[in-house]
CSV table of C-alpha atoms in Angstrom, one decimal:
chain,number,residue,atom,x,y,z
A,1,UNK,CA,69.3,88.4,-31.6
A,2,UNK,CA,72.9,89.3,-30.6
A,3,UNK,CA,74.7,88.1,-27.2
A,4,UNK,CA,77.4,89.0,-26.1
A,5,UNK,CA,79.4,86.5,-23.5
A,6,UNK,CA,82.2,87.4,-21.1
A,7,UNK,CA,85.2,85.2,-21.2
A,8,UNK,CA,88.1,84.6,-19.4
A,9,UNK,CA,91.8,83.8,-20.7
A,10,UNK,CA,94.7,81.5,-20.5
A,11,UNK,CA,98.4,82.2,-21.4
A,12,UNK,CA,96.3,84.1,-24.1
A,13,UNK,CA,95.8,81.2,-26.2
A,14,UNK,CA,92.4,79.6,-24.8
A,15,UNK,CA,88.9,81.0,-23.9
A,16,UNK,CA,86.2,80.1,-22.3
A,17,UNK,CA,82.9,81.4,-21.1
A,18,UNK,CA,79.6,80.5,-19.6
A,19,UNK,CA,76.5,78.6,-20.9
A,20,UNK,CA,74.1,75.6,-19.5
A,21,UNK,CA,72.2,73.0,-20.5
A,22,UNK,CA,68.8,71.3,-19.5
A,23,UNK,CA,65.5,72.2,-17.2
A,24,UNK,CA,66.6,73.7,-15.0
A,25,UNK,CA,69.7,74.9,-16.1
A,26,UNK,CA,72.9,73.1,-15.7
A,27,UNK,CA,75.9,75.5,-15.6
A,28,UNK,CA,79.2,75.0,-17.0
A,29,UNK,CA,82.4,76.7,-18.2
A,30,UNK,CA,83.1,75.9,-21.9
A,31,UNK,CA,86.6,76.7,-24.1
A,32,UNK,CA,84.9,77.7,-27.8
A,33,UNK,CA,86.8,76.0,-29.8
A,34,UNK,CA,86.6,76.9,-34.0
A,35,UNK,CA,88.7,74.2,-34.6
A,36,UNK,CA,86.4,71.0,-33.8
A,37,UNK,CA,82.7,70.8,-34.3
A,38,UNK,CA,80.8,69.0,-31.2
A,39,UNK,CA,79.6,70.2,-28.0
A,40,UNK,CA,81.1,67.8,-25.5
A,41,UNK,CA,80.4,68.1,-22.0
A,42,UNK,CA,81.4,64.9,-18.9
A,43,UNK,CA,78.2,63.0,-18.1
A,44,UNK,CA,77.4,62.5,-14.7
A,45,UNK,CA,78.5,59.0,-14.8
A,46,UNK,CA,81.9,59.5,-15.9
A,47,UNK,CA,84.1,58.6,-12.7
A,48,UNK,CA,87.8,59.0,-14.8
A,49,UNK,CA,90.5,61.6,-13.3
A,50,UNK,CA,89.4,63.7,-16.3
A,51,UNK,CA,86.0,64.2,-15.7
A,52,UNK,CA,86.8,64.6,-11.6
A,53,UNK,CA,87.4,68.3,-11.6
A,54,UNK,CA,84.4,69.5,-14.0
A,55,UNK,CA,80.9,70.2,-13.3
A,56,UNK,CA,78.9,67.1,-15.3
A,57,UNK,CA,75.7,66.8,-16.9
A,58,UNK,CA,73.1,64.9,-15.3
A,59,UNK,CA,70.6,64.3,-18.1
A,60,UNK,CA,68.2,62.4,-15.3
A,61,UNK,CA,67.6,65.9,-13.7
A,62,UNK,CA,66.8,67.6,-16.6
A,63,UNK,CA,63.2,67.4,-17.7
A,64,UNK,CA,63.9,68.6,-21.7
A,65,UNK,CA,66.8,66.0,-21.8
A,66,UNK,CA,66.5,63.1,-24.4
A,67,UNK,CA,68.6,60.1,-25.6
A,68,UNK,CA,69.8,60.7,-29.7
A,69,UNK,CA,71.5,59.4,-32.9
A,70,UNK,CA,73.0,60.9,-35.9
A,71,UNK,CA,71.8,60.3,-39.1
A,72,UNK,CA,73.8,57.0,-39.4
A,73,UNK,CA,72.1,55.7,-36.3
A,74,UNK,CA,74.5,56.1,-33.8
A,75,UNK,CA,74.0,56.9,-30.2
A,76,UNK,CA,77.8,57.0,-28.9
A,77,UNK,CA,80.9,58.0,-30.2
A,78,UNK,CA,84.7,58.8,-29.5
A,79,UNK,CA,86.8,61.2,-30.4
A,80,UNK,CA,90.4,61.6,-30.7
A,81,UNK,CA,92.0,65.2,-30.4
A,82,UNK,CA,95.9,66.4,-31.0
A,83,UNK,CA,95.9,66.2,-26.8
A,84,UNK,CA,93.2,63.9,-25.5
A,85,UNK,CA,90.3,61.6,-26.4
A,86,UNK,CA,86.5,61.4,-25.0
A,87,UNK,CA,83.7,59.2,-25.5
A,88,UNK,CA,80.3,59.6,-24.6
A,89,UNK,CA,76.4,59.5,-25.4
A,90,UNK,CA,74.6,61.6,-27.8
A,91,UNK,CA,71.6,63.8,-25.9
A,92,UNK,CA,69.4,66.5,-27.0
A,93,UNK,CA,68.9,69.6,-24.6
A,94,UNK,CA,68.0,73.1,-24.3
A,95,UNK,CA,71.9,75.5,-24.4
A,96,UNK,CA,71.7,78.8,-23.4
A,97,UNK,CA,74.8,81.0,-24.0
A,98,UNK,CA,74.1,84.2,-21.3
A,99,UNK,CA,70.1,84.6,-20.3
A,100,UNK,CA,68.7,85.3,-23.9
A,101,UNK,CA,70.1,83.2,-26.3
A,102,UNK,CA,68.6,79.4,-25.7
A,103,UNK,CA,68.2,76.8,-28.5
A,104,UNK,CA,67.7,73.0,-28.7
A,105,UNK,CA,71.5,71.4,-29.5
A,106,UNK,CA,72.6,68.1,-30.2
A,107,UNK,CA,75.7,67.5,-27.9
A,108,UNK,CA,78.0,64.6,-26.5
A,109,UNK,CA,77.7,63.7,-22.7
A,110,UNK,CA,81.2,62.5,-22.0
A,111,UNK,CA,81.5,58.9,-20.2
A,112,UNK,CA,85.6,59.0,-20.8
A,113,UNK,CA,87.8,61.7,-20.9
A,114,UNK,CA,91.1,61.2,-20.5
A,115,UNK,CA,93.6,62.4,-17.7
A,116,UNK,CA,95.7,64.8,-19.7
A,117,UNK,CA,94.9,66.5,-20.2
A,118,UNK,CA,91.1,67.1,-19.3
A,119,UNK,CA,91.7,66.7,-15.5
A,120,UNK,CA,94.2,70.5,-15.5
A,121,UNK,CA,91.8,72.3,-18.1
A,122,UNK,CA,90.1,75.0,-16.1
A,123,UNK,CA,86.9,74.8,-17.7
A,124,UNK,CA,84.5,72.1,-18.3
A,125,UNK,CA,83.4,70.9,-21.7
A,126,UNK,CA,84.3,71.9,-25.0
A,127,UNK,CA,81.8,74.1,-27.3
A,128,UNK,CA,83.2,73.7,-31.1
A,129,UNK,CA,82.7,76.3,-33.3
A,130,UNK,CA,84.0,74.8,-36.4
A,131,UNK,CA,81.7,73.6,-39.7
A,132,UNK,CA,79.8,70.4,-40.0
A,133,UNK,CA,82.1,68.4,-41.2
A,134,UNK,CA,83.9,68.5,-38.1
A,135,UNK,CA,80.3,67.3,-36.5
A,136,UNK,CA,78.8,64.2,-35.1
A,137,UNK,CA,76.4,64.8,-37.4
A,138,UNK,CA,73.0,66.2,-38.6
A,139,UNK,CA,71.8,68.9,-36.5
A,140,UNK,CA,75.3,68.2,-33.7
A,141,UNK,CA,76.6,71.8,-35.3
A,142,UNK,CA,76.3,75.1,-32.8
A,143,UNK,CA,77.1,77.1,-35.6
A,144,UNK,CA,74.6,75.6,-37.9
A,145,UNK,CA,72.3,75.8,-34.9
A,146,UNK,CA,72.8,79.3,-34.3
A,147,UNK,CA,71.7,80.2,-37.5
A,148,UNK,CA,68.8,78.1,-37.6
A,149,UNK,CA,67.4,77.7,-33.9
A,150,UNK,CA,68.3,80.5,-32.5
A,151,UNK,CA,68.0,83.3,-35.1
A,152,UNK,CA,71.4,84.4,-34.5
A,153,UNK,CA,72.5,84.0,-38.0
A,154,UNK,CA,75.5,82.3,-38.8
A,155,UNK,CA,78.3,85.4,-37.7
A,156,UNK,CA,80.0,85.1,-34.0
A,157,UNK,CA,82.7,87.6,-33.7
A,158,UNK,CA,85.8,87.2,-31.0
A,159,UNK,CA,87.5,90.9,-29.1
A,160,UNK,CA,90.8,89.1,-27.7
A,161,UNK,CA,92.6,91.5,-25.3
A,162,UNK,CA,95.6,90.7,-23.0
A,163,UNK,CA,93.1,92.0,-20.0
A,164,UNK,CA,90.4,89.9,-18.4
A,165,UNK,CA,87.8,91.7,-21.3
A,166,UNK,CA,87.9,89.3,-23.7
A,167,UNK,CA,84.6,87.9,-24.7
A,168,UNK,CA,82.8,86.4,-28.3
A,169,UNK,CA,79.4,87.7,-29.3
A,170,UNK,CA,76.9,85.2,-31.1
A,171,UNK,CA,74.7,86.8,-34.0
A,172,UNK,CA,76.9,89.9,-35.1
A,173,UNK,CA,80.0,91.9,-33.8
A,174,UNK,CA,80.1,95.0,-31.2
A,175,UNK,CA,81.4,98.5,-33.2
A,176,UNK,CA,82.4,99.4,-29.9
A,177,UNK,CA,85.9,96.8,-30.2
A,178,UNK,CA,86.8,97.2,-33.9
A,179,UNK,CA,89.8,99.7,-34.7
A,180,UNK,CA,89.1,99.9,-38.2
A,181,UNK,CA,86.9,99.3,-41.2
A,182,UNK,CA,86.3,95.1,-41.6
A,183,UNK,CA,88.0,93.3,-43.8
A,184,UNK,CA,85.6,90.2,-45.4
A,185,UNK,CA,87.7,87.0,-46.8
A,186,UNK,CA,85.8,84.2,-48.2
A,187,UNK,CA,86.7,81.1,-46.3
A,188,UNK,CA,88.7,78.8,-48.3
A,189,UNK,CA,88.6,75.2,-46.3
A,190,UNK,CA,85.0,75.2,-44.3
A,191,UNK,CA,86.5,73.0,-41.6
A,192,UNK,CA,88.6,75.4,-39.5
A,193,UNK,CA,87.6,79.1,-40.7
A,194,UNK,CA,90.9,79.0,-43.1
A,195,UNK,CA,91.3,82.4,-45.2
A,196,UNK,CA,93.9,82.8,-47.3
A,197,UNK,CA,96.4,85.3,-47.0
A,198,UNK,CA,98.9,86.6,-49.8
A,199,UNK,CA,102.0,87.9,-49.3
């Protein structure tokens, strides 16, 4: 199944789009992001100047919610980025990216997010699309998850424009936005989608 989401832009460097999360739905905003690997969205307990701004999860109003841990039994975690650092609780829910494409992910519920610089982000949580290593992990990767769960296959595709038409399709890529024939490249470090390029 293919899906294709509309996304909005930022100084032409960060994008973000729509998806929710629980019974009934929970909307957010989310940046996909292919260079970290967790879903992390705030939690509705999180009362920090970080979280203030954002639409939270509230995993009490959601009846397909549940409490999980990772393979090495843990149920919490923190993570440091080049910017920021969260913490949070690990849950299971039902994502669905647009009205079609719904699948049960692992995800982190932030509890701590820290004020810069999660309180000026426009958008809500973070939706990493980068390999497992980059996980929580067992069953915490989207990617992984598309391919498995939601019979998307592994392939999401991104049509970057300087407009407000941006957006990233999940399960394929749309003929309609190439300009040429596509050029495969194996990926060299299955972290970050790194190609390499010869001069």
């Amino acid at each position: 199944s293919k899906m294709v989401e509309q996304m909005k832009l930022v100084h032409k460097t960060a994008y973000w789009g729509a998806m929710s999360l629980g019974t009934p739905p929970q909307p957010f905003k989310v940046i996909f992001d292919t260079g970290s690997g967790n879903l992390i969205v705030p939690a509705a307990d999180c009362n920090v100047p970080g979280c203030a701004p954002h639409k939270k999860y509230d995993s009490k109003a959601s009846t397909s919610s549940s409490f999980v841990t990772n393979e090495r039994g843990e149920g919490s975690s923190e993570i440091t980025f080049g910017t920021g650092q969260v913490s949070g609780d690990f849950y299971k829910d039902r994502l669905c990216i647009g009205e079609s494409l719904c699948f049960d992910a692992s995800f982190i519920a932030a509890d701590k997010m820290t004020t810069e610089p999660f309180r000026e982000i426009p958008f809500d949580g973070i939706m990493g699309l980068g390999f497992k290593d980059l996980s929580m992990g067992d069953g915490f990767n989207i990617v992984d998850d598309l391919a498995s769960r939601a019979g998307a296959g592994s392939v999401f595709s991104f049509f970057v424009s300087d407009d407000d038409d941006s957006e990233v399709t999940f399960g394929g890529y749309r003929p309609d936005r190439i300009a040429s024939d596509i050029v495969w490249a194996p990926v060299k470090v299955e972290s970050w989608w790194q190609v390499a390029i010869d001069d």
